[in-house]
Amino acid sequence: WLEELKVKDLRVTGKYEEWKKGKEKTKWLASIQADVGRTFTEEFTLNDLSKKKDLEEKLENILVAYAVYNPDIGYCQGINYVIAFFLFVSDLREEEAFWLFVGMHDGKFDHDHLKVTSTIGLFQEGFPLTYYYMGVFDVIFQEKIPKLKKDIDLLQLSPFLWLFKWIYMIFLLNLPFGYTIRIWDCILSDGISSIIQYGICILQVLEPQLANKDFSDTIAIFKELKKGTYLPPIEDFIKKAHGITIDWDAILNNKELQSILSKKAVKNVISHTQHNDRASASQVVLELSLIHISEPTRRYAISYAVFCLKKKKKK
């Protein structure tokens, strides 16, 4: 991963130690400390909490260092999980985890299908890259699994209840830990846009289970993915995902999808992300905000805030 992310070209000796001491320089410290305490659950740490205090200290150091290093992004919820993940794969080497994150978000992918050069757009204000991939995913979903797409549309199952987190967190909170590491191997090698293929593959695997299911059962099936339920052996899954052909040139030439990557276009999110509902931009932002705010503390598939929102819509 260090090689794929070109970390040696980004790393500056001594700077990490300087940045991690910059707590007084960042306005994000309170948010960082609040989320650090919510990161290392039994589920996320493979049931090993013996080093929780040490993990939290290292995670806080890295988050502070990144907020100082990149004040334009600073900190937002979700970054804590990505960096915690890098801590695990780097065998708890704090500075290495920091530079892996820098390489992923501020480096450059030079072989991506959709010419996306970094993942920083996942966390930028307005989530432009996340919305873009949701739009692309919707198009490919319709093309590859039209019957399942129709069923989920009929359930009025918002993509913000499942797809948003798949993309925003690159499956970190949705698949078994070992599964996720292997998928990240491929994504870092093939380019971040290959996340579309893996998402579509998950739905192809789940299609028999999702047939004729109601709203709550569908959500429950998605939740079971974290336990590995329904998933084939990882190498079989990767082979299946690589076999999914996508006309990347057609996506690149789709002006409506490409427009999402501009910050102005975020205010007019295309209908692909709302199951072809002509929802106003304010409605989209409201739904996202409730889910995003409730995410760190919720333990179930649908948070209380989201439940209230959906119930209100049905009245």
PDB file of C-alpha atoms in Angstrom:
ATOM      1  CA  TRP A   1       0.000   0.000   0.000  1.00  0.00           C
ATOM      2  CA  LEU A   2       2.883   2.359   0.731  1.00  0.00           C
ATOM      3  CA  GLU A   3       4.103   1.847  -2.811  1.00  0.00           C
ATOM      4  CA  GLU A   4       0.685   2.080  -4.444  1.00  0.00           C
ATOM      5  CA  LEU A   5      -0.027   5.359  -2.635  1.00  0.00           C
ATOM      6  CA  LYS A   6       3.431   6.762  -3.407  1.00  0.00           C
ATOM      7  CA  VAL A   7       4.003   7.535   0.253  1.00  0.00           C
ATOM      8  CA  LYS A   8       7.758   7.935  -0.161  1.00  0.00           C
ATOM      9  CA  ASP A   9       7.149  10.896  -2.496  1.00  0.00           C
ATOM     10  CA  LEU A  10       4.896  12.609   0.054  1.00  0.00           C
ATOM     11  CA  ARG A  11       6.617  11.847   3.327  1.00  0.00           C
ATOM     12  CA  VAL A  12       8.556  14.684   4.952  1.00  0.00           C
ATOM     13  CA  THR A  13      10.860  13.647   7.780  1.00  0.00           C
ATOM     14  CA  GLY A  14       9.969  15.175  11.129  1.00  0.00           C
ATOM     15  CA  LYS A  15       6.760  16.885  10.023  1.00  0.00           C
ATOM     16  CA  TYR A  16       4.385  14.310  11.492  1.00  0.00           C
ATOM     17  CA  GLU A  17       5.890  14.740  14.964  1.00  0.00           C
ATOM     18  CA  GLU A  18       5.432  18.487  14.590  1.00  0.00           C
ATOM     19  CA  TRP A  19       1.838  18.334  13.339  1.00  0.00           C
ATOM     20  CA  LYS A  20       0.584  15.869  15.958  1.00  0.00           C
ATOM     21  CA  LYS A  21       1.555  18.362  18.672  1.00  0.00           C
ATOM     22  CA  GLY A  22      -0.678  21.011  17.132  1.00  0.00           C
ATOM     23  CA  LYS A  23      -3.802  20.510  19.224  1.00  0.00           C
ATOM     24  CA  GLU A  24      -4.005  24.216  19.967  1.00  0.00           C
ATOM     25  CA  LYS A  25      -3.787  24.956  16.233  1.00  0.00           C
ATOM     26  CA  THR A  26      -6.931  23.119  15.187  1.00  0.00           C
ATOM     27  CA  LYS A  27     -10.554  23.981  15.846  1.00  0.00           C
ATOM     28  CA  TRP A  28     -11.487  20.318  15.419  1.00  0.00           C
ATOM     29  CA  LEU A  29     -10.045  18.970  18.664  1.00  0.00           C
ATOM     30  CA  ALA A  30     -13.370  18.561  20.512  1.00  0.00           C
ATOM     31  CA  SER A  31     -14.934  16.695  17.567  1.00  0.00           C
ATOM     32  CA  ILE A  32     -11.852  14.525  17.185  1.00  0.00           C
ATOM     33  CA  GLN A  33     -11.785  13.548  20.852  1.00  0.00           C
ATOM     34  CA  ALA A  34     -15.503  12.775  20.876  1.00  0.00           C
ATOM     35  CA  ASP A  35     -15.233  10.467  17.858  1.00  0.00           C
ATOM     36  CA  VAL A  36     -12.017   8.776  18.975  1.00  0.00           C
ATOM     37  CA  GLY A  37     -13.893   7.432  21.991  1.00  0.00           C
ATOM     38  CA  ARG A  38     -16.545   5.932  19.709  1.00  0.00           C
ATOM     39  CA  THR A  39     -14.247   4.303  17.163  1.00  0.00           C
ATOM     40  CA  PHE A  40     -12.822   1.136  18.665  1.00  0.00           C
ATOM     41  CA  THR A  41     -15.877  -1.016  19.276  1.00  0.00           C
ATOM     42  CA  GLU A  42     -15.668  -4.787  19.587  1.00  0.00           C
ATOM     43  CA  GLU A  43     -16.977  -5.096  16.059  1.00  0.00           C
ATOM     44  CA  PHE A  44     -14.401  -2.777  14.556  1.00  0.00           C
ATOM     45  CA  THR A  45     -11.374  -4.150  16.411  1.00  0.00           C
ATOM     46  CA  LEU A  46     -11.999  -7.848  15.857  1.00  0.00           C
ATOM     47  CA  ASN A  47     -13.086  -8.246  19.498  1.00  0.00           C
ATOM     48  CA  ASP A  48      -9.687  -7.201  20.829  1.00  0.00           C
ATOM     49  CA  LEU A  49     -10.009  -4.227  23.157  1.00  0.00           C
ATOM     50  CA  SER A  50      -6.893  -4.926  25.208  1.00  0.00           C
ATOM     51  CA  LYS A  51      -5.026  -2.064  23.556  1.00  0.00           C
ATOM     52  CA  LYS A  52      -7.941   0.338  23.343  1.00  0.00           C
ATOM     53  CA  LYS A  53      -6.293   3.172  25.277  1.00  0.00           C
ATOM     54  CA  ASP A  54      -3.147   2.970  23.171  1.00  0.00           C
ATOM     55  CA  LEU A  55      -5.205   2.808  19.982  1.00  0.00           C
ATOM     56  CA  GLU A  56      -7.197   5.874  20.953  1.00  0.00           C
ATOM     57  CA  GLU A  57      -4.068   7.861  21.753  1.00  0.00           C
ATOM     58  CA  LYS A  58      -2.504   6.989  18.408  1.00  0.00           C
ATOM     59  CA  LEU A  59      -5.711   7.732  16.537  1.00  0.00           C
ATOM     60  CA  GLU A  60      -6.109  11.135  18.184  1.00  0.00           C
ATOM     61  CA  ASN A  61      -2.506  12.005  17.327  1.00  0.00           C
ATOM     62  CA  ILE A  62      -3.041  11.161  13.670  1.00  0.00           C
ATOM     63  CA  LEU A  63      -6.348  12.992  13.417  1.00  0.00           C
ATOM     64  CA  VAL A  64      -4.856  16.115  14.979  1.00  0.00           C
ATOM     65  CA  ALA A  65      -1.832  15.906  12.693  1.00  0.00           C
ATOM     66  CA  TYR A  66      -4.025  15.645   9.610  1.00  0.00           C
ATOM     67  CA  ALA A  67      -6.250  18.533  10.699  1.00  0.00           C
ATOM     68  CA  VAL A  68      -3.139  20.692  11.054  1.00  0.00           C
ATOM     69  CA  TYR A  69      -1.615  19.381   7.823  1.00  0.00           C
ATOM     70  CA  ASN A  70      -4.790  19.930   5.788  1.00  0.00           C
ATOM     71  CA  PRO A  71      -6.936  22.644   7.421  1.00  0.00           C
ATOM     72  CA  ASP A  72      -9.199  22.822   4.347  1.00  0.00           C
ATOM     73  CA  ILE A  73     -10.551  19.386   5.269  1.00  0.00           C
ATOM     74  CA  GLY A  74      -9.679  19.477   8.955  1.00  0.00           C
ATOM     75  CA  TYR A  75     -11.812  16.679  10.321  1.00  0.00           C
ATOM     76  CA  CYS A  76     -15.183  15.138   9.587  1.00  0.00           C
ATOM     77  CA  GLN A  77     -16.876  12.000  10.853  1.00  0.00           C
ATOM     78  CA  GLY A  78     -15.694   8.924   9.014  1.00  0.00           C
ATOM     79  CA  ILE A  79     -12.043   9.897   8.761  1.00  0.00           C
ATOM     80  CA  ASN A  80     -11.556   8.319  12.192  1.00  0.00           C
ATOM     81  CA  TYR A  81     -12.521   4.881  10.867  1.00  0.00           C
ATOM     82  CA  VAL A  82     -10.315   5.118   7.791  1.00  0.00           C
ATOM     83  CA  ILE A  83      -7.283   6.091   9.856  1.00  0.00           C
ATOM     84  CA  ALA A  84      -8.059   3.428  12.470  1.00  0.00           C
ATOM     85  CA  PHE A  85      -8.133   0.917   9.634  1.00  0.00           C
ATOM     86  CA  PHE A  86      -4.726   2.110   8.450  1.00  0.00           C
ATOM     87  CA  LEU A  87      -3.447   1.748  12.008  1.00  0.00           C
ATOM     88  CA  PHE A  88      -4.413  -1.917  12.006  1.00  0.00           C
ATOM     89  CA  VAL A  89      -2.914  -2.735   8.609  1.00  0.00           C
ATOM     90  CA  SER A  90       0.320  -0.897   9.513  1.00  0.00           C
ATOM     91  CA  ASP A  91       0.656  -2.929  12.715  1.00  0.00           C
ATOM     92  CA  LEU A  92      -0.084   0.158  14.845  1.00  0.00           C
ATOM     93  CA  ARG A  93       2.766   2.183  13.376  1.00  0.00           C
ATOM     94  CA  GLU A  94       1.344   5.637  13.956  1.00  0.00           C
ATOM     95  CA  GLU A  95       3.331   7.720  11.472  1.00  0.00           C
ATOM     96  CA  GLU A  96       2.970   5.107   8.745  1.00  0.00           C
ATOM     97  CA  ALA A  97      -0.813   5.157   9.165  1.00  0.00           C
ATOM     98  CA  PHE A  98      -0.768   8.944   8.858  1.00  0.00           C
ATOM     99  CA  TRP A  99       1.160   8.933   5.591  1.00  0.00           C
ATOM    100  CA  LEU A 100      -1.007   6.146   4.178  1.00  0.00           C
ATOM    101  CA  PHE A 101      -4.022   8.368   4.767  1.00  0.00           C
ATOM    102  CA  VAL A 102      -2.243  11.351   3.212  1.00  0.00           C
ATOM    103  CA  GLY A 103      -1.319   9.213   0.227  1.00  0.00           C
ATOM    104  CA  MET A 104      -4.877   8.048  -0.211  1.00  0.00           C
ATOM    105  CA  HIS A 105      -6.520  11.455   0.106  1.00  0.00           C
ATOM    106  CA  ASP A 106      -3.884  13.863  -1.139  1.00  0.00           C
ATOM    107  CA  GLY A 107      -1.780  11.673  -3.391  1.00  0.00           C
ATOM    108  CA  LYS A 108      -2.521  10.691  -6.960  1.00  0.00           C
ATOM    109  CA  PHE A 109      -3.998   7.578  -8.542  1.00  0.00           C
ATOM    110  CA  ASP A 110      -2.655   7.463 -12.083  1.00  0.00           C
ATOM    111  CA  HIS A 111      -4.579   4.448 -13.372  1.00  0.00           C
ATOM    112  CA  ASP A 112      -8.181   5.032 -12.299  1.00  0.00           C
ATOM    113  CA  HIS A 113     -11.002   4.026 -14.666  1.00  0.00           C
ATOM    114  CA  LEU A 114     -12.768   7.368 -14.220  1.00  0.00           C
ATOM    115  CA  LYS A 115      -9.586   9.443 -13.893  1.00  0.00           C
ATOM    116  CA  VAL A 116     -10.282  10.168 -10.236  1.00  0.00           C
ATOM    117  CA  THR A 117      -6.856  11.046  -8.865  1.00  0.00           C
ATOM    118  CA  SER A 118      -7.540  10.916  -5.121  1.00  0.00           C
ATOM    119  CA  THR A 119     -10.259  10.142  -2.607  1.00  0.00           C
ATOM    120  CA  ILE A 120     -10.269  13.564  -0.977  1.00  0.00           C
ATOM    121  CA  GLY A 121     -13.640  14.327  -2.600  1.00  0.00           C
ATOM    122  CA  LEU A 122     -15.252  11.740  -0.342  1.00  0.00           C
ATOM    123  CA  PHE A 123     -14.770  14.072   2.616  1.00  0.00           C
ATOM    124  CA  GLN A 124     -14.817  17.520   1.048  1.00  0.00           C
ATOM    125  CA  GLU A 125     -17.705  19.831   1.829  1.00  0.00           C
ATOM    126  CA  GLY A 126     -20.735  18.632  -0.110  1.00  0.00           C
ATOM    127  CA  PHE A 127     -19.242  15.111  -0.571  1.00  0.00           C
ATOM    128  CA  PRO A 128     -18.805  15.621  -4.352  1.00  0.00           C
ATOM    129  CA  LEU A 129     -16.985  12.348  -5.016  1.00  0.00           C
ATOM    130  CA  THR A 130     -19.414  10.345  -2.882  1.00  0.00           C
ATOM    131  CA  TYR A 131     -22.374  11.792  -4.781  1.00  0.00           C
ATOM    132  CA  TYR A 132     -20.616  11.179  -8.079  1.00  0.00           C
ATOM    133  CA  TYR A 133     -20.065   7.518  -7.309  1.00  0.00           C
ATOM    134  CA  MET A 134     -23.661   7.176  -6.124  1.00  0.00           C
ATOM    135  CA  GLY A 135     -24.796   8.543  -9.466  1.00  0.00           C
ATOM    136  CA  VAL A 136     -22.479   6.221 -11.388  1.00  0.00           C
ATOM    137  CA  PHE A 137     -23.559   3.280  -9.236  1.00  0.00           C
ATOM    138  CA  ASP A 138     -27.227   3.975  -9.949  1.00  0.00           C
ATOM    139  CA  VAL A 139     -26.611   3.873 -13.699  1.00  0.00           C
ATOM    140  CA  ILE A 140     -24.646   0.610 -13.518  1.00  0.00           C
ATOM    141  CA  PHE A 141     -27.140  -0.919 -11.077  1.00  0.00           C
ATOM    142  CA  GLN A 142     -29.950  -0.312 -13.578  1.00  0.00           C
ATOM    143  CA  GLU A 143     -27.868  -1.796 -16.375  1.00  0.00           C
ATOM    144  CA  LYS A 144     -26.606  -4.899 -14.593  1.00  0.00           C
ATOM    145  CA  ILE A 145     -29.407  -5.888 -12.188  1.00  0.00           C
ATOM    146  CA  PRO A 146     -32.578  -4.164 -13.443  1.00  0.00           C
ATOM    147  CA  LYS A 147     -35.061  -6.396 -11.595  1.00  0.00           C
ATOM    148  CA  LEU A 148     -33.405  -5.873  -8.204  1.00  0.00           C
ATOM    149  CA  LYS A 149     -33.080  -2.166  -8.943  1.00  0.00           C
ATOM    150  CA  LYS A 150     -36.821  -1.988  -9.603  1.00  0.00           C
ATOM    151  CA  ASP A 151     -37.605  -3.905  -6.400  1.00  0.00           C
ATOM    152  CA  ILE A 152     -35.484  -1.600  -4.253  1.00  0.00           C
ATOM    153  CA  ASP A 153     -36.990   1.456  -5.939  1.00  0.00           C
ATOM    154  CA  LEU A 154     -40.483   0.170  -5.170  1.00  0.00           C
ATOM    155  CA  LEU A 155     -39.514  -0.200  -1.514  1.00  0.00           C
ATOM    156  CA  GLN A 156     -38.485   3.483  -1.533  1.00  0.00           C
ATOM    157  CA  LEU A 157     -35.288   2.373   0.122  1.00  0.00           C
ATOM    158  CA  SER A 158     -33.133   5.483   0.037  1.00  0.00           C
ATOM    159  CA  PRO A 159     -29.525   4.926  -1.090  1.00  0.00           C
ATOM    160  CA  PHE A 160     -28.505   7.006   1.912  1.00  0.00           C
ATOM    161  CA  LEU A 161     -29.501   4.055   4.119  1.00  0.00           C
ATOM    162  CA  TRP A 162     -26.998   1.690   2.509  1.00  0.00           C
ATOM    163  CA  LEU A 163     -25.097   2.872  -0.574  1.00  0.00           C
ATOM    164  CA  PHE A 164     -23.855   6.138   0.920  1.00  0.00           C
ATOM    165  CA  LYS A 165     -21.915   4.323   3.648  1.00  0.00           C
ATOM    166  CA  TRP A 166     -20.584   1.683   1.250  1.00  0.00           C
ATOM    167  CA  ILE A 167     -18.980   4.407  -0.833  1.00  0.00           C
ATOM    168  CA  TYR A 168     -18.176   7.022   1.797  1.00  0.00           C
ATOM    169  CA  MET A 169     -16.417   4.464   4.013  1.00  0.00           C
ATOM    170  CA  ILE A 170     -15.274   2.181   1.156  1.00  0.00           C
ATOM    171  CA  PHE A 171     -17.002  -0.796   2.824  1.00  0.00           C
ATOM    172  CA  LEU A 172     -15.095  -0.412   6.130  1.00  0.00           C
ATOM    173  CA  LEU A 173     -18.210  -0.643   8.301  1.00  0.00           C
ATOM    174  CA  ASN A 174     -20.160  -3.026   6.097  1.00  0.00           C
ATOM    175  CA  LEU A 175     -17.984  -6.073   5.359  1.00  0.00           C
ATOM    176  CA  PRO A 176     -15.858  -8.432   7.493  1.00  0.00           C
ATOM    177  CA  PHE A 177     -12.433  -7.042   8.341  1.00  0.00           C
ATOM    178  CA  GLY A 178     -10.426  -9.570   6.340  1.00  0.00           C
ATOM    179  CA  TYR A 179     -12.758  -9.169   3.377  1.00  0.00           C
ATOM    180  CA  THR A 180     -12.302  -5.414   3.489  1.00  0.00           C
ATOM    181  CA  ILE A 181      -8.499  -5.600   3.551  1.00  0.00           C
ATOM    182  CA  ARG A 182      -8.456  -7.771   0.420  1.00  0.00           C
ATOM    183  CA  ILE A 183     -10.906  -5.492  -1.396  1.00  0.00           C
ATOM    184  CA  TRP A 184      -8.793  -2.473  -0.476  1.00  0.00           C
ATOM    185  CA  ASP A 185      -5.780  -4.303  -1.949  1.00  0.00           C
ATOM    186  CA  CYS A 186      -7.591  -4.349  -5.259  1.00  0.00           C
ATOM    187  CA  ILE A 187      -9.051  -0.852  -5.048  1.00  0.00           C
ATOM    188  CA  LEU A 188      -5.667   0.715  -4.298  1.00  0.00           C
ATOM    189  CA  SER A 189      -4.170  -1.217  -7.195  1.00  0.00           C
ATOM    190  CA  ASP A 190      -6.963  -0.728  -9.740  1.00  0.00           C
ATOM    191  CA  GLY A 191      -8.110   2.769  -8.765  1.00  0.00           C
ATOM    192  CA  ILE A 192     -10.763   4.064  -6.409  1.00  0.00           C
ATOM    193  CA  SER A 193     -13.495   3.883  -9.062  1.00  0.00           C
ATOM    194  CA  SER A 194     -13.375   0.091  -8.929  1.00  0.00           C
ATOM    195  CA  ILE A 195     -15.486   0.508  -5.792  1.00  0.00           C
ATOM    196  CA  ILE A 196     -18.420   0.489  -8.243  1.00  0.00           C
ATOM    197  CA  GLN A 197     -17.627  -3.043  -9.385  1.00  0.00           C
ATOM    198  CA  TYR A 198     -17.397  -4.345  -5.831  1.00  0.00           C
ATOM    199  CA  GLY A 199     -20.665  -2.702  -4.848  1.00  0.00           C
ATOM    200  CA  ILE A 200     -22.459  -4.176  -7.852  1.00  0.00           C
ATOM    201  CA  CYS A 201     -20.926  -7.557  -7.071  1.00  0.00           C
ATOM    202  CA  ILE A 202     -22.322  -7.441  -3.536  1.00  0.00           C
ATOM    203  CA  LEU A 203     -25.798  -6.861  -4.957  1.00  0.00           C
ATOM    204  CA  GLN A 204     -25.392  -9.705  -7.449  1.00  0.00           C
ATOM    205  CA  VAL A 205     -24.450 -12.014  -4.584  1.00  0.00           C
ATOM    206  CA  LEU A 206     -27.406 -10.813  -2.505  1.00  0.00           C
ATOM    207  CA  GLU A 207     -29.962 -10.827  -5.324  1.00  0.00           C
ATOM    208  CA  PRO A 208     -31.506 -14.231  -4.433  1.00  0.00           C
ATOM    209  CA  GLN A 209     -31.764 -13.207  -0.751  1.00  0.00           C
ATOM    210  CA  LEU A 210     -33.317  -9.816  -1.537  1.00  0.00           C
ATOM    211  CA  ALA A 211     -36.008 -11.151  -3.857  1.00  0.00           C
ATOM    212  CA  ASN A 212     -39.505 -10.217  -2.677  1.00  0.00           C
ATOM    213  CA  LYS A 213     -38.284  -8.828   0.649  1.00  0.00           C
ATOM    214  CA  ASP A 214     -39.921  -5.888   2.412  1.00  0.00           C
ATOM    215  CA  PHE A 215     -38.169  -2.728   3.610  1.00  0.00           C
ATOM    216  CA  SER A 216     -37.084  -3.978   7.043  1.00  0.00           C
ATOM    217  CA  ASP A 217     -35.960  -7.395   5.770  1.00  0.00           C
ATOM    218  CA  THR A 218     -33.837  -5.744   3.078  1.00  0.00           C
ATOM    219  CA  ILE A 219     -32.137  -3.517   5.620  1.00  0.00           C
ATOM    220  CA  ALA A 220     -31.546  -6.551   7.849  1.00  0.00           C
ATOM    221  CA  ILE A 221     -29.888  -8.448   4.988  1.00  0.00           C
ATOM    222  CA  PHE A 222     -27.574  -5.522   4.281  1.00  0.00           C
ATOM    223  CA  LYS A 223     -26.661  -5.446   7.968  1.00  0.00           C
ATOM    224  CA  GLU A 224     -25.779  -9.153   7.932  1.00  0.00           C
ATOM    225  CA  LEU A 225     -22.971  -8.438   5.449  1.00  0.00           C
ATOM    226  CA  LYS A 226     -20.733  -7.327   8.320  1.00  0.00           C
ATOM    227  CA  LYS A 227     -20.889 -10.864   9.704  1.00  0.00           C
ATOM    228  CA  GLY A 228     -19.978 -12.325   6.311  1.00  0.00           C
ATOM    229  CA  THR A 229     -23.441 -13.789   5.873  1.00  0.00           C
ATOM    230  CA  TYR A 230     -24.243 -14.632   2.231  1.00  0.00           C
ATOM    231  CA  LEU A 231     -20.718 -13.766   1.044  1.00  0.00           C
ATOM    232  CA  PRO A 232     -18.643 -16.298  -0.945  1.00  0.00           C
ATOM    233  CA  PRO A 233     -14.918 -16.871  -0.269  1.00  0.00           C
ATOM    234  CA  ILE A 234     -13.085 -13.621  -0.853  1.00  0.00           C
ATOM    235  CA  GLU A 235     -11.048 -14.744  -3.878  1.00  0.00           C
ATOM    236  CA  ASP A 236     -14.223 -16.003  -5.564  1.00  0.00           C
ATOM    237  CA  PHE A 237     -15.842 -12.662  -4.830  1.00  0.00           C
ATOM    238  CA  ILE A 238     -12.933 -10.701  -6.307  1.00  0.00           C
ATOM    239  CA  LYS A 239     -12.922 -12.863  -9.418  1.00  0.00           C
ATOM    240  CA  LYS A 240     -16.652 -12.273  -9.840  1.00  0.00           C
ATOM    241  CA  ALA A 241     -16.222  -8.506  -9.366  1.00  0.00           C
ATOM    242  CA  HIS A 242     -13.420  -8.349 -11.913  1.00  0.00           C
ATOM    243  CA  GLY A 243     -15.724 -10.087 -14.377  1.00  0.00           C
ATOM    244  CA  ILE A 244     -18.229  -7.215 -14.248  1.00  0.00           C
ATOM    245  CA  THR A 245     -17.694  -5.170 -17.384  1.00  0.00           C
ATOM    246  CA  ILE A 246     -18.415  -1.460 -17.268  1.00  0.00           C
ATOM    247  CA  ASP A 247     -18.273   1.001 -20.152  1.00  0.00           C
ATOM    248  CA  TRP A 248     -16.098   3.517 -18.336  1.00  0.00           C
ATOM    249  CA  ASP A 249     -15.847   5.741 -21.417  1.00  0.00           C
ATOM    250  CA  ALA A 250     -19.625   6.117 -21.473  1.00  0.00           C
ATOM    251  CA  ILE A 251     -19.553   7.182 -17.831  1.00  0.00           C
ATOM    252  CA  LEU A 252     -16.775   9.684 -18.538  1.00  0.00           C
ATOM    253  CA  ASN A 253     -18.833  11.140 -21.381  1.00  0.00           C
ATOM    254  CA  ASN A 254     -21.978  11.439 -19.278  1.00  0.00           C
ATOM    255  CA  LYS A 255     -22.060  15.189 -18.669  1.00  0.00           C
ATOM    256  CA  GLU A 256     -24.800  14.941 -16.060  1.00  0.00           C
ATOM    257  CA  LEU A 257     -22.703  12.592 -13.925  1.00  0.00           C
ATOM    258  CA  GLN A 258     -19.499  14.542 -14.469  1.00  0.00           C
ATOM    259  CA  SER A 259     -21.186  17.748 -13.349  1.00  0.00           C
ATOM    260  CA  ILE A 260     -21.569  16.339  -9.831  1.00  0.00           C
ATOM    261  CA  LEU A 261     -17.852  16.676  -9.285  1.00  0.00           C
ATOM    262  CA  SER A 262     -18.128  20.456  -9.410  1.00  0.00           C
ATOM    263  CA  LYS A 263     -19.002  22.011  -6.056  1.00  0.00           C
ATOM    264  CA  LYS A 264     -21.819  24.050  -7.585  1.00  0.00           C
ATOM    265  CA  ALA A 265     -23.485  20.924  -8.887  1.00  0.00           C
ATOM    266  CA  VAL A 266     -23.771  19.441  -5.398  1.00  0.00           C
ATOM    267  CA  LYS A 267     -26.645  21.873  -4.843  1.00  0.00           C
ATOM    268  CA  ASN A 268     -28.504  20.162  -7.684  1.00  0.00           C
ATOM    269  CA  VAL A 269     -27.911  16.481  -7.007  1.00  0.00           C
ATOM    270  CA  ILE A 270     -29.113  14.497  -9.994  1.00  0.00           C
ATOM    271  CA  SER A 271     -32.098  12.220  -9.681  1.00  0.00           C
ATOM    272  CA  HIS A 272     -29.939   9.084  -9.908  1.00  0.00           C
ATOM    273  CA  THR A 273     -29.184   9.355  -6.195  1.00  0.00           C
ATOM    274  CA  GLN A 274     -32.855   9.592  -5.278  1.00  0.00           C
ATOM    275  CA  HIS A 275     -34.308   6.659  -7.253  1.00  0.00           C
ATOM    276  CA  ASN A 276     -35.521   9.072  -9.940  1.00  0.00           C
ATOM    277  CA  ASP A 277     -37.495  11.131  -7.441  1.00  0.00           C
ATOM    278  CA  ARG A 278     -37.380  14.799  -8.358  1.00  0.00           C
ATOM    279  CA  ALA A 279     -36.474  15.693  -4.799  1.00  0.00           C
ATOM    280  CA  SER A 280     -35.250  19.186  -4.140  1.00  0.00           C
ATOM    281  CA  ALA A 281     -31.629  19.709  -3.183  1.00  0.00           C
ATOM    282  CA  SER A 282     -32.723  20.790   0.293  1.00  0.00           C
ATOM    283  CA  GLN A 283     -34.546  17.496   0.833  1.00  0.00           C
ATOM    284  CA  VAL A 284     -31.453  15.563  -0.207  1.00  0.00           C
ATOM    285  CA  VAL A 285     -29.226  17.529   2.141  1.00  0.00           C
ATOM    286  CA  LEU A 286     -31.704  17.093   4.994  1.00  0.00           C
ATOM    287  CA  GLU A 287     -31.810  13.339   4.605  1.00  0.00           C
ATOM    288  CA  LEU A 288     -28.029  13.122   4.366  1.00  0.00           C
ATOM    289  CA  SER A 289     -27.519  15.379   7.357  1.00  0.00           C
ATOM    290  CA  LEU A 290     -29.737  13.321   9.663  1.00  0.00           C
ATOM    291  CA  ILE A 291     -28.054  10.069   8.736  1.00  0.00           C
ATOM    292  CA  HIS A 292     -24.577  11.568   8.881  1.00  0.00           C
ATOM    293  CA  ILE A 293     -25.075  13.209  12.260  1.00  0.00           C
ATOM    294  CA  SER A 294     -26.551  10.098  13.848  1.00  0.00           C
ATOM    295  CA  GLU A 295     -24.013   7.700  12.350  1.00  0.00           C
ATOM    296  CA  PRO A 296     -21.310   7.597  15.051  1.00  0.00           C
ATOM    297  CA  THR A 297     -23.633   6.603  17.878  1.00  0.00           C
ATOM    298  CA  ARG A 298     -26.293   4.488  16.229  1.00  0.00           C
ATOM    299  CA  ARG A 299     -26.111   0.732  16.795  1.00  0.00           C
ATOM    300  CA  TYR A 300     -28.877  -0.443  14.492  1.00  0.00           C
ATOM    301  CA  ALA A 301     -29.569  -0.380  10.785  1.00  0.00           C
ATOM    302  CA  ILE A 302     -31.761   2.720  10.938  1.00  0.00           C
ATOM    303  CA  SER A 303     -31.094   5.486  13.402  1.00  0.00           C
ATOM    304  CA  TYR A 304     -33.933   7.115  15.362  1.00  0.00           C
ATOM    305  CA  ALA A 305     -33.477  10.338  13.390  1.00  0.00           C
ATOM    306  CA  VAL A 306     -33.831   8.528  10.068  1.00  0.00           C
ATOM    307  CA  PHE A 307     -36.829   6.550  11.318  1.00  0.00           C
ATOM    308  CA  CYS A 308     -38.610   9.776  12.230  1.00  0.00           C
ATOM    309  CA  LEU A 309     -37.820  11.267   8.838  1.00  0.00           C
ATOM    310  CA  LYS A 310     -39.187   8.305   6.929  1.00  0.00           C
ATOM    311  CA  LYS A 311     -42.284   8.101   9.116  1.00  0.00           C
ATOM    312  CA  LYS A 312     -42.986  11.771   8.521  1.00  0.00           C
ATOM    313  CA  LYS A 313     -42.711  11.304   4.768  1.00  0.00           C
ATOM    314  CA  LYS A 314     -45.345   8.553   4.817  1.00  0.00           C
ATOM    315  CA  LYS A 315     -47.970  10.708   6.533  1.00  0.00           C
TER     316      LYS A 315
END
